[in-house]
Tab-separated table of C-alpha atoms in Angstrom:
chain	number	residue	atom	x	y	z
A	1040	MET	CA	13.386	88.750	167.849
A	1041	PRO	CA	16.519	88.160	169.932
A	1042	ASN	CA	18.214	86.008	167.348
A	1043	GLU	CA	17.519	88.290	164.375
A	1044	PRO	CA	20.969	89.985	164.444
A	1045	GLY	CA	22.650	86.581	164.382
A	1046	THR	CA	20.368	85.411	161.577
A	1047	SER	CA	21.091	88.596	159.651
A	1048	ARG	CA	24.840	88.049	160.003
A	1049	GLN	CA	24.469	84.489	158.787
A	1050	LEU	CA	22.540	85.643	155.735
A	1051	ARG	CA	25.149	88.276	154.944
A	1052	SER	CA	27.939	85.720	155.339
A	1053	ARG	CA	26.114	83.249	153.118
A	1054	HIS	CA	25.515	85.877	150.460
A	1055	ARG	CA	29.142	87.047	150.620
A	1056	ARG	CA	30.423	83.501	150.219
A	1057	GLU	CA	28.209	82.943	147.183
A	1058	GLN	CA	29.654	86.091	145.662
A	1059	ILE	CA	33.200	84.933	146.457
A	1060	VAL	CA	32.549	81.686	144.576
A	1061	ARG	CA	31.126	83.681	141.648
A	1062	LEU	CA	34.150	85.976	141.529
A	1063	ALA	CA	36.616	83.093	141.757
A	1064	THR	CA	34.784	81.249	138.992
A	1065	THR	CA	34.823	84.336	136.770
A	1066	SER	CA	38.438	85.349	137.310
A	1067	GLY	CA	39.970	81.984	138.169
A	1068	LEU	CA	41.862	83.312	141.193
A	1069	ALA	CA	40.766	85.536	144.088
A	1070	SER	CA	43.123	87.099	146.643
A	1071	VAL	CA	42.296	87.749	150.283
A	1072	GLU	CA	43.181	91.440	149.932
A	1073	ASP	CA	40.996	91.979	146.857
A	1074	LEU	CA	38.043	90.174	148.418
A	1075	ALA	CA	38.331	92.108	151.672
A	1076	GLU	CA	38.248	95.360	149.713
A	1077	GLU	CA	35.401	94.171	147.495
A	1078	PHE	CA	33.121	93.293	150.429
A	1079	ASP	CA	34.422	95.900	152.898
A	1080	VAL	CA	35.310	93.354	155.566
A	1081	THR	CA	38.534	92.378	157.280
A	1082	ALA	CA	41.063	89.939	155.835
A	1083	SER	CA	40.353	87.631	158.790
A	1084	THR	CA	36.676	87.478	157.809
A	1085	ILE	CA	37.606	86.572	154.243
A	1086	ARG	CA	40.002	83.864	155.447
A	1087	ARG	CA	37.182	82.345	157.504
A	1088	ASP	CA	34.915	82.476	154.441
A	1089	LEU	CA	37.557	80.772	152.311
A	1090	ALA	CA	38.116	78.102	154.945
A	1091	THR	CA	34.364	77.380	155.004
A	1092	LEU	CA	34.128	77.247	151.209
A	1093	THR	CA	37.198	75.038	150.942
A	1094	ALA	CA	35.885	72.641	153.585
A	1095	GLY	CA	32.630	72.474	151.635
A	1096	GLY	CA	34.453	71.591	148.429
A	1097	ARG	CA	33.476	74.789	146.627
A	1098	LEU	CA	36.904	76.418	146.311
A	1099	ALA	CA	40.556	75.376	146.422
A	1100	ARG	CA	42.894	77.356	148.642
A	1101	THR	CA	45.991	78.957	147.139
A	1102	TYR	CA	48.787	80.990	148.662
A	1103	GLY	CA	47.127	84.291	149.591
A	1104	GLY	CA	43.666	83.441	148.317
A	1105	ALA	CA	41.601	80.783	146.562
A	1106	MET	CA	40.685	79.539	143.120
A	1107	ALA	CA	37.565	77.995	141.660
A	1108	LEU	CA	37.351	74.261	141.304
A	1109	SER	CA	37.249	73.311	137.654
A	1110	ALA	CA	34.022	72.234	136.024
A	1111	HIS	CA	36.183	69.638	134.249
A	1112	PRO	CA	37.314	67.065	136.823
A	1113	GLU	CA	40.844	65.801	136.362
A	1114	ALA	CA	40.981	62.400	134.685
A	1115	SER	CA	43.268	59.778	136.144
A	1116	LEU	CA	46.220	58.446	134.182
A	1117	ARG	CA	44.429	55.115	133.860
A	1118	GLN	CA	41.517	56.913	132.194
A	1119	ARG	CA	43.802	58.858	129.863
A	1120	ILE	CA	46.303	56.220	128.866
A	1121	GLY	CA	44.169	54.795	126.050
A	1122	VAL	CA	43.027	58.182	124.715
A	1123	ALA	CA	44.636	59.167	121.379
A	1124	PHE	CA	46.938	56.171	121.687
A	1125	GLU	CA	48.243	56.259	118.093
A	1126	ALA	CA	48.825	60.009	118.274
A	1127	LYS	CA	50.803	59.679	121.506
A	1128	ARG	CA	52.879	56.849	120.050
A	1129	GLY	CA	53.756	58.952	117.005
A	1130	ILE	CA	54.681	61.919	119.173
A	1131	GLY	CA	56.808	59.664	121.358
A	1132	ARG	CA	58.615	58.179	118.362
A	1133	TRP	CA	59.480	61.581	116.923
A	1134	ALA	CA	60.641	62.868	120.299
A	1135	ALA	CA	62.839	59.799	120.861
A	1136	ALA	CA	64.501	60.365	117.482
A	1137	GLN	CA	65.691	63.789	118.679
A	1138	VAL	CA	67.592	62.276	121.629
A	1139	LEU	CA	71.243	61.555	120.941
A	1140	VAL	CA	73.134	58.701	122.520
A	1141	GLY	CA	74.909	59.871	125.646
A	1142	GLU	CA	72.557	62.760	126.371
A	1143	SER	CA	70.871	63.569	129.653
A	1144	VAL	CA	67.092	63.979	129.373
A	1145	LEU	CA	64.263	64.804	131.766
A	1146	LEU	CA	60.800	63.307	131.293
A	1147	ASP	CA	57.630	64.610	132.876
A	1148	ALA	CA	54.848	62.390	134.212
A	1149	GLY	CA	52.078	61.330	131.848
A	1150	SER	CA	51.015	58.882	129.166
A	1151	THR	CA	52.683	60.676	126.239
A	1152	THR	CA	56.026	60.923	128.010
A	1153	GLY	CA	55.539	57.267	128.899
A	1154	ALA	CA	55.264	56.497	125.183
A	1155	LEU	CA	58.505	58.433	124.648
A	1156	ALA	CA	60.224	56.491	127.433
A	1157	PHE	CA	59.289	53.202	125.764
A	1158	GLU	CA	60.963	54.392	122.551
A	1159	LEU	CA	64.126	55.308	124.478
A	1160	ARG	CA	64.733	51.745	125.630
A	1161	GLY	CA	67.232	51.183	122.822
A	1162	HIS	CA	69.149	54.453	123.357
A	1163	ALA	CA	72.329	53.678	125.259
A	1164	PRO	CA	74.279	55.022	126.916
A	1165	LEU	CA	71.658	57.510	128.115
A	1166	MET	CA	70.636	59.167	131.374
A	1167	VAL	CA	66.909	59.628	131.930
A	1168	ALA	CA	65.552	61.482	134.955
A	1169	THR	CA	61.834	61.513	135.616
A	1170	VAL	CA	58.990	62.325	137.995
A	1171	GLY	CA	56.630	59.848	136.292
A	1172	LEU	CA	55.746	56.248	137.093
A	1173	THR	CA	55.023	55.546	133.402
A	1174	THR	CA	58.635	56.315	132.533
A	1175	LEU	CA	59.949	54.226	135.416
A	1176	GLU	CA	57.821	51.296	134.290
A	1177	ALA	CA	58.879	51.634	130.641
A	1178	LEU	CA	62.583	51.697	131.519
A	1179	ALA	CA	62.536	49.296	134.467
A	1180	ASP	CA	64.276	46.515	132.506
A	1181	ALA	CA	66.292	48.725	130.136
A	1182	GLU	CA	69.560	48.020	131.917
A	1183	ALA	CA	71.685	50.109	129.540
A	1184	VAL	CA	69.688	53.261	130.373
A	1185	HIS	CA	70.666	55.022	133.587
A	1186	VAL	CA	67.453	56.120	135.332
A	1187	GLU	CA	67.100	58.731	138.073
A	1188	CYS	CA	63.799	59.180	139.937
A	1189	LEU	CA	63.492	62.699	141.359
A	1190	GLY	CA	61.177	61.558	144.130
A	1191	GLY	CA	58.705	63.690	146.050
A	1192	THR	CA	55.029	63.274	146.875
A	1193	LEU	CA	53.046	60.958	144.611
A	1194	ARG	CA	49.910	62.396	142.962
A	1195	HIS	CA	47.859	59.262	142.487
A	1196	LEU	CA	45.700	60.688	139.688
A	1197	SER	CA	48.636	61.659	137.471
A	1198	GLN	CA	51.012	58.980	138.821
A	1199	GLY	CA	53.725	61.605	139.050
A	1200	PHE	CA	55.852	63.007	141.862
A	1201	VAL	CA	55.602	66.651	142.940
A	1202	GLY	CA	56.606	68.818	145.855
A	1203	PRO	CA	59.729	70.190	147.528
A	1204	LEU	CA	61.785	66.978	147.315
A	1205	ALA	CA	61.370	66.814	143.533
A	1206	GLU	CA	62.080	70.547	143.245
A	1207	ALA	CA	65.238	70.268	145.372
A	1208	ALA	CA	66.542	67.432	143.203
A	1209	LEU	CA	66.001	69.521	140.066
A	1210	GLU	CA	68.134	72.339	141.425
A	1211	ARG	CA	71.142	69.996	141.379
A	1212	MET	CA	70.741	68.725	137.813
A	1213	SER	CA	70.723	69.995	134.232
A	1214	PHE	CA	69.639	68.316	131.012
A	1215	ASP	CA	70.219	68.374	127.278
A	1216	ARG	CA	66.485	67.970	126.640
A	1217	VAL	CA	63.337	68.312	128.725
A	1218	PHE	CA	60.042	66.729	127.610
A	1219	LEU	CA	56.911	68.044	129.330
A	1220	GLY	CA	53.376	66.727	129.282
A	1221	ALA	CA	50.250	68.870	129.600
A	1222	ASP	CA	46.563	68.662	130.432
A	1223	ALA	CA	46.260	71.467	127.871
A	1224	VAL	CA	48.532	74.053	126.269
A	1225	THR	CA	48.035	77.522	124.785
A	1226	ALA	CA	50.374	79.858	122.943
A	1227	ASP	CA	49.943	82.740	125.389
A	1228	ASP	CA	49.667	81.128	128.844
A	1229	GLY	CA	51.674	77.918	128.403
A	1230	ILE	CA	50.793	74.615	130.078
A	1231	CYS	CA	47.470	74.175	131.865
A	1232	GLU	CA	47.237	71.694	134.758
A	1233	ALA	CA	44.777	70.695	137.449
A	1234	ALA	CA	47.077	71.529	140.367
A	1235	MET	CA	49.379	74.462	141.020
A	1236	GLU	CA	52.048	72.161	142.463
A	1237	GLN	CA	52.257	70.561	139.019
A	1238	THR	CA	52.706	73.874	137.225
A	1239	ARG	CA	55.370	74.975	139.693
A	1240	LEU	CA	57.330	71.787	139.015
A	1241	LYS	CA	56.957	72.074	135.240
A	1242	GLU	CA	58.338	75.608	135.292
A	1243	LEU	CA	61.367	74.402	137.232
A	1244	MET	CA	61.820	71.484	134.843
A	1245	ALA	CA	61.750	73.806	131.840
A	1246	ARG	CA	64.483	75.972	133.362
A	1247	ARG	CA	66.851	73.023	133.704
A	1248	GLY	CA	66.992	72.020	130.035
A	1249	GLU	CA	68.858	73.385	127.019
A	1250	THR	CA	65.968	72.356	124.747
A	1251	VAL	CA	62.355	72.159	125.943
A	1252	TYR	CA	59.524	70.247	124.255
A	1253	VAL	CA	55.837	70.121	125.148
A	1254	LEU	CA	54.213	66.863	124.008
A	1255	ALA	CA	50.466	67.352	123.514
A	1256	HIS	CA	48.069	65.624	121.135
A	1257	ALA	CA	45.665	67.751	119.100
A	1258	ALA	CA	42.714	67.702	121.525
A	1259	LYS	CA	44.806	69.588	124.114
A	1260	LEU	CA	45.698	72.569	121.945
A	1261	GLY	CA	44.180	75.896	122.958
A	1262	GLN	CA	42.135	74.349	125.771
A	1263	ARG	CA	41.711	75.808	129.284
A	1264	PRO	CA	40.146	73.092	131.472
A	1265	PHE	CA	41.793	74.265	134.714
A	1266	HIS	CA	43.074	77.446	136.375
A	1267	ALA	CA	46.715	76.568	137.071
A	1268	TRP	CA	49.356	77.515	134.486
A	1269	ALA	CA	53.061	76.940	133.870
A	1270	ARG	CA	54.841	79.682	131.930
A	1271	LEU	CA	57.384	78.421	129.422
A	1272	PRO	CA	60.760	79.898	128.443
A	1273	GLU	CA	61.307	81.334	124.989
A	1274	GLY	CA	62.334	78.882	122.316
A	1275	TRP	CA	60.231	75.890	123.367
A	1276	THR	CA	58.874	73.395	120.827
A	1277	LEU	CA	55.318	72.079	120.593
A	1278	VAL	CA	55.029	68.483	119.366
A	1279	THR	CA	51.519	67.406	118.384
A	1280	ASP	CA	49.819	64.984	115.995
A	1281	ASP	CA	48.531	65.331	112.452
A	1282	SER	CA	44.863	65.545	113.455
A	1283	ALA	CA	45.509	69.104	114.685
A	1284	GLU	CA	43.487	71.681	112.762
A	1285	PRO	CA	45.378	74.568	111.123
A	1286	SER	CA	43.323	76.984	113.215
A	1287	ALA	CA	44.566	75.284	116.400
A	1288	LEU	CA	48.196	75.553	115.274
A	1289	ALA	CA	47.967	79.162	114.091
A	1290	PRO	CA	48.268	80.876	117.519
A	1291	PHE	CA	51.458	78.957	118.309
A	1292	LEU	CA	53.028	79.804	114.974
A	1293	ALA	CA	52.012	83.440	115.279
A	1294	ALA	CA	53.761	83.537	118.660
A	1295	GLY	CA	56.994	82.276	117.093
A	1296	ILE	CA	56.788	78.845	118.705
A	1297	THR	CA	58.341	75.964	116.782
A	1298	VAL	CA	55.599	73.442	115.941
A	1299	VAL	CA	56.191	69.828	114.962
A	1300	VAL	CA	53.277	67.753	113.632
A	1301	THR	CA	53.785	63.990	113.591
A	1302	ASP	CA	52.022	60.983	112.098
A	1303	ALA	CA	51.567	57.673	113.883
A	1304	GLY	CA	54.951	56.506	112.623
A	1305	GLY	CA	56.748	59.416	114.246
A	1306	HIS	CA	57.445	61.264	110.996
A	1307	ALA	CA	57.110	65.045	110.896
A	1308	GLN	CA	54.235	66.148	108.660
A	1309	LEU	CA	53.065	69.438	107.190
A	1310	PRO	CA	49.465	70.506	107.840
A	1311	PRO	CA	47.223	70.888	104.778
A	1312	ASP	CA	47.060	74.690	104.868
A	1313	PRO	CA	50.419	76.259	103.904
A	1314	ALA	CA	49.359	79.520	105.567
A	1315	VAL	CA	49.957	77.886	108.950
A	1316	ARG	CA	52.784	75.568	107.970
A	1317	PRO	CA	54.960	74.776	111.000
A	1318	ARG	CA	58.653	75.475	111.176
A	1319	LEU	CA	60.394	72.137	111.406
A	1320	PRO	CA	63.761	71.929	113.147
A	1321	GLY	CA	66.531	72.359	110.592
A	1322	THR	CA	64.322	74.092	108.006
């Protein structure tokens, strides 16, 4: 039939695109060059495939390739703000106690950093820079705290600013302490987030601080819900809550990461198993 060659091409394209989705789902990321070699087609053909798959909501484009969309949709800040509320408050209280009057600190977006910001209301004089609306709201009437908003493009789900404007502002500032949030965190790969623009910003934030903390309640430890990662500098501190299992803390301790476990009152606790006892600052 006259249209058989066209039909055959369509079937091959459809099959190739299904395989591209499978590969991206398996490996997390897929580059144009690797896919072109895998399927013995041109890079232009692969780019057209990726454009089709992205338009259909099956992949997310990245620089030079694509990545699979997570099977775990990103929750909005409004959905997350009440989750593990007591744990976040305890983490925030401990973190606030580390901040000295007169210091310059940088707070990430998120509900846990928002809890920290609330605890900082009585610290003055103090300079707080942030990319998060929760921090801005918590400190809006704390007149003795100097607040800098880094600006950028607002991600409505996370209620945080990202993008080149926020990154440019960071290049002109440095901080005594940086407090980062996380969708998840592992000892080997660092912070896991839903969007690569978030991980890029977190890496830049971590570089601008003398001391770096990751604030993450127990349910986030060792999880990998998304495919975007922020690598952390050596010497960072994980701050989590006392519901964390020893087995969840063990990989961080084995990697030489300082681990702080807090109760709801913001006091540092020791986990029940001394074999995975965290190293507390000053001990």
